[in-house]
Amino acid sequence: MVTARTEAVDVIRGLGLGADDYITKPFDPSQLVARVRSHLKQYERLTSGCGREERNKGDKITIQYVVIEPKTWKVWKHGVELKIPNREFELLRFLAENPNIVFSKEELFEKIWGFEYVSDAATVSVHVNRLREKIEDDARNPKIIETVWGAGYRLNDRES
């Protein structure tokens, strides 16, 4: 997203609506190029697998009533396909591939956005909240993406 809006609330809203990045005008074209390169590297890391094994054999990861198809970038809830922006999908996929492990906001930010990204760990909270609204039956009482107070987030792959 390239915009003249510089307020923190605008950045949070833009990222919350699914933007993968947020750049304010005026901007340095070399910074834009660096961010695009960073996103491409991250895409390559995520699609190459980086030595990670998928939890489930085949092309799907099933977490309770949510099915994630990493190769097609599709997510299904109770059999209905959800529209999930790229960063939210990457976050969900990462958590699903590492179930029941607690990750701090900083760890998730580093894994999903990378070192080159200019923002902070609050971005993770925004994306987690957006994901919860989409995949949880009750976003106010999450059963899949749990908050571990003082530590971070974990994906619960067990029925509660």
CSV table of C-alpha atoms in Angstrom, one decimal:
chain,number,residue,atom,x,y,z
A,1,MET,CA,0.0,0.0,0.0
A,2,VAL,CA,1.4,3.4,-1.0
A,3,THR,CA,-0.4,6.3,0.7
A,4,ALA,CA,0.0,9.8,2.0
A,5,ARG,CA,-1.6,8.8,5.3
A,6,THR,CA,1.0,8.6,8.1
A,7,GLU,CA,-1.0,8.2,11.3
A,8,ALA,CA,-0.5,4.9,13.2
A,9,VAL,CA,-4.2,4.1,13.0
A,10,ASP,CA,-4.0,4.3,9.2
A,11,VAL,CA,-1.0,2.0,9.1
A,12,ILE,CA,-2.8,-0.5,11.4
A,13,ARG,CA,-6.0,-0.2,9.4
A,14,GLY,CA,-4.2,-0.7,6.1
A,15,LEU,CA,-2.3,-3.8,7.3
A,16,GLY,CA,-5.5,-5.1,9.0
A,17,LEU,CA,-7.3,-4.9,5.7
A,18,GLY,CA,-4.7,-7.2,4.2
A,19,ALA,CA,-1.9,-5.1,2.8
A,20,ASP,CA,1.4,-6.9,2.9
A,21,ASP,CA,3.3,-3.6,3.3
A,22,TYR,CA,2.7,0.0,3.9
A,23,ILE,CA,4.8,2.9,2.5
A,24,THR,CA,4.0,6.5,2.9
A,25,LYS,CA,4.5,9.3,0.4
A,26,PRO,CA,6.9,10.7,-0.4
A,27,PHE,CA,9.1,7.6,-0.5
A,28,ASP,CA,12.5,6.7,-1.8
A,29,PRO,CA,12.2,4.5,-4.9
A,30,SER,CA,15.2,2.5,-3.7
A,31,GLN,CA,13.3,1.7,-0.5
A,32,LEU,CA,10.4,0.5,-2.6
A,33,VAL,CA,12.7,-1.8,-4.6
A,34,ALA,CA,14.3,-3.1,-1.4
A,35,ARG,CA,10.8,-3.9,0.0
A,36,VAL,CA,9.7,-5.7,-3.2
A,37,ARG,CA,12.9,-7.7,-3.1
A,38,SER,CA,12.4,-8.6,0.5
A,39,HIS,CA,8.8,-9.8,-0.2
A,40,LEU,CA,10.1,-11.9,-3.1
A,41,LYS,CA,12.8,-13.5,-1.0
A,42,GLN,CA,10.2,-14.2,1.7
A,43,TYR,CA,7.9,-15.8,-0.9
A,44,GLU,CA,10.8,-18.0,-2.1
A,45,ARG,CA,11.6,-19.0,1.5
A,46,LEU,CA,7.9,-19.9,2.2
A,47,THR,CA,7.3,-21.8,-1.0
A,48,SER,CA,10.6,-23.7,-1.0
A,49,GLY,CA,9.7,-25.3,2.4
A,50,CYS,CA,13.1,-24.5,4.0
A,51,GLY,CA,13.4,-28.0,5.2
A,52,ARG,CA,10.1,-28.0,7.1
A,53,GLU,CA,7.9,-31.0,6.9
A,54,GLU,CA,4.2,-30.6,6.6
A,55,ARG,CA,2.3,-32.0,9.6
A,56,ASN,CA,-0.1,-33.9,7.5
A,57,LYS,CA,0.9,-36.1,4.5
A,58,GLY,CA,-0.3,-34.7,1.2
A,59,ASP,CA,-1.3,-31.3,0.2
A,60,LYS,CA,-3.5,-30.3,3.1
A,61,ILE,CA,-3.1,-29.4,6.8
A,62,THR,CA,-6.2,-29.9,8.9
A,63,ILE,CA,-6.6,-28.1,12.1
A,64,GLN,CA,-10.0,-28.9,13.7
A,65,TYR,CA,-12.5,-27.6,11.2
A,66,VAL,CA,-10.0,-25.6,9.2
A,67,VAL,CA,-8.2,-27.0,6.1
A,68,ILE,CA,-5.2,-25.3,4.8
A,69,GLU,CA,-3.9,-26.1,1.3
A,70,PRO,CA,-0.3,-24.6,1.2
A,71,LYS,CA,0.3,-25.3,-2.5
A,72,THR,CA,-2.8,-23.6,-3.7
A,73,TRP,CA,-2.9,-20.9,-0.9
A,74,LYS,CA,-6.5,-21.8,0.0
A,75,VAL,CA,-8.1,-22.0,3.4
A,76,TRP,CA,-11.4,-23.7,4.1
A,77,LYS,CA,-13.6,-23.4,7.2
A,78,HIS,CA,-16.4,-25.9,7.6
A,79,GLY,CA,-16.1,-26.6,3.9
A,80,VAL,CA,-16.4,-22.9,2.8
A,81,GLU,CA,-13.4,-21.3,1.2
A,82,LEU,CA,-12.1,-18.2,3.0
A,83,LYS,CA,-10.4,-15.2,1.3
A,84,ILE,CA,-7.2,-14.8,3.3
A,85,PRO,CA,-4.6,-12.1,2.3
A,86,ASN,CA,-1.0,-13.2,1.8
A,87,ARG,CA,0.5,-12.2,5.1
A,88,GLU,CA,-2.4,-13.7,7.1
A,89,PHE,CA,-2.1,-16.9,5.0
A,90,GLU,CA,1.7,-17.1,5.7
A,91,LEU,CA,1.1,-16.6,9.4
A,92,LEU,CA,-1.6,-19.2,9.6
A,93,ARG,CA,0.5,-21.7,7.6
A,94,PHE,CA,3.5,-21.1,9.8
A,95,LEU,CA,1.5,-21.7,12.9
A,96,ALA,CA,-0.2,-24.7,11.5
A,97,GLU,CA,3.1,-26.2,10.5
A,98,ASN,CA,4.3,-25.7,14.1
A,99,PRO,CA,1.3,-26.6,16.2
A,100,ASN,CA,1.2,-26.2,20.0
A,101,ILE,CA,4.5,-24.3,20.0
A,102,VAL,CA,4.3,-20.8,21.6
A,103,PHE,CA,5.9,-18.0,19.5
A,104,SER,CA,6.5,-14.5,20.7
A,105,LYS,CA,5.2,-11.6,18.6
A,106,GLU,CA,8.8,-10.8,17.8
A,107,GLU,CA,9.6,-14.3,16.6
A,108,LEU,CA,6.5,-14.4,14.4
A,109,PHE,CA,7.3,-11.0,13.0
A,110,GLU,CA,10.8,-12.1,12.1
A,111,LYS,CA,9.6,-15.4,10.5
A,112,ILE,CA,6.8,-13.9,8.5
A,113,TRP,CA,7.9,-10.4,7.7
A,114,GLY,CA,11.7,-10.9,7.8
A,115,PHE,CA,14.5,-8.7,9.0
A,116,GLU,CA,14.3,-6.1,6.3
A,117,TYR,CA,10.8,-5.1,7.0
A,118,VAL,CA,10.3,-1.8,8.8
A,119,SER,CA,7.5,-2.0,11.4
A,120,ASP,CA,7.0,-3.6,14.8
A,121,ALA,CA,5.5,-6.6,16.4
A,122,ALA,CA,2.2,-4.9,16.9
A,123,THR,CA,1.6,-5.8,13.2
A,124,VAL,CA,1.5,-9.5,14.4
A,125,SER,CA,-1.4,-8.7,16.7
A,126,VAL,CA,-3.4,-7.0,14.0
A,127,HIS,CA,-2.9,-10.0,11.6
A,128,VAL,CA,-3.7,-12.6,14.4
A,129,ASN,CA,-6.9,-10.7,15.2
A,130,ARG,CA,-7.9,-10.6,11.5
A,131,LEU,CA,-7.2,-14.3,11.2
A,132,ARG,CA,-9.3,-15.1,14.3
A,133,GLU,CA,-12.2,-13.2,12.8
A,134,LYS,CA,-12.1,-15.4,9.8
A,135,ILE,CA,-11.2,-18.9,11.1
A,136,GLU,CA,-12.6,-19.0,14.6
A,137,ASP,CA,-16.2,-19.9,15.3
A,138,ASP,CA,-16.1,-17.3,18.1
A,139,ALA,CA,-13.2,-14.8,17.6
A,140,ARG,CA,-13.7,-13.4,21.2
A,141,ASN,CA,-13.1,-16.9,22.6
A,142,PRO,CA,-10.5,-18.4,20.2
A,143,LYS,CA,-9.9,-22.1,20.3
A,144,ILE,CA,-7.4,-22.4,17.3
A,145,ILE,CA,-5.1,-19.4,17.6
A,146,GLU,CA,-4.6,-19.0,21.4
A,147,THR,CA,-2.9,-16.2,23.2
A,148,VAL,CA,-0.4,-17.3,25.8
A,149,TRP,CA,-0.3,-14.2,28.0
A,150,GLY,CA,3.2,-12.8,28.5
A,151,ALA,CA,4.6,-15.2,25.9
A,152,GLY,CA,2.9,-15.0,22.5
A,153,TYR,CA,0.6,-17.1,20.4
A,154,ARG,CA,0.2,-20.8,19.6
A,155,LEU,CA,-2.0,-22.8,17.3
A,156,ASN,CA,-4.0,-25.4,19.1
A,157,ASP,CA,-4.6,-28.4,16.8
A,158,ARG,CA,-6.7,-30.3,19.3
A,159,GLU,CA,-10.5,-30.1,19.7
A,160,SER,CA,-11.3,-28.2,22.9
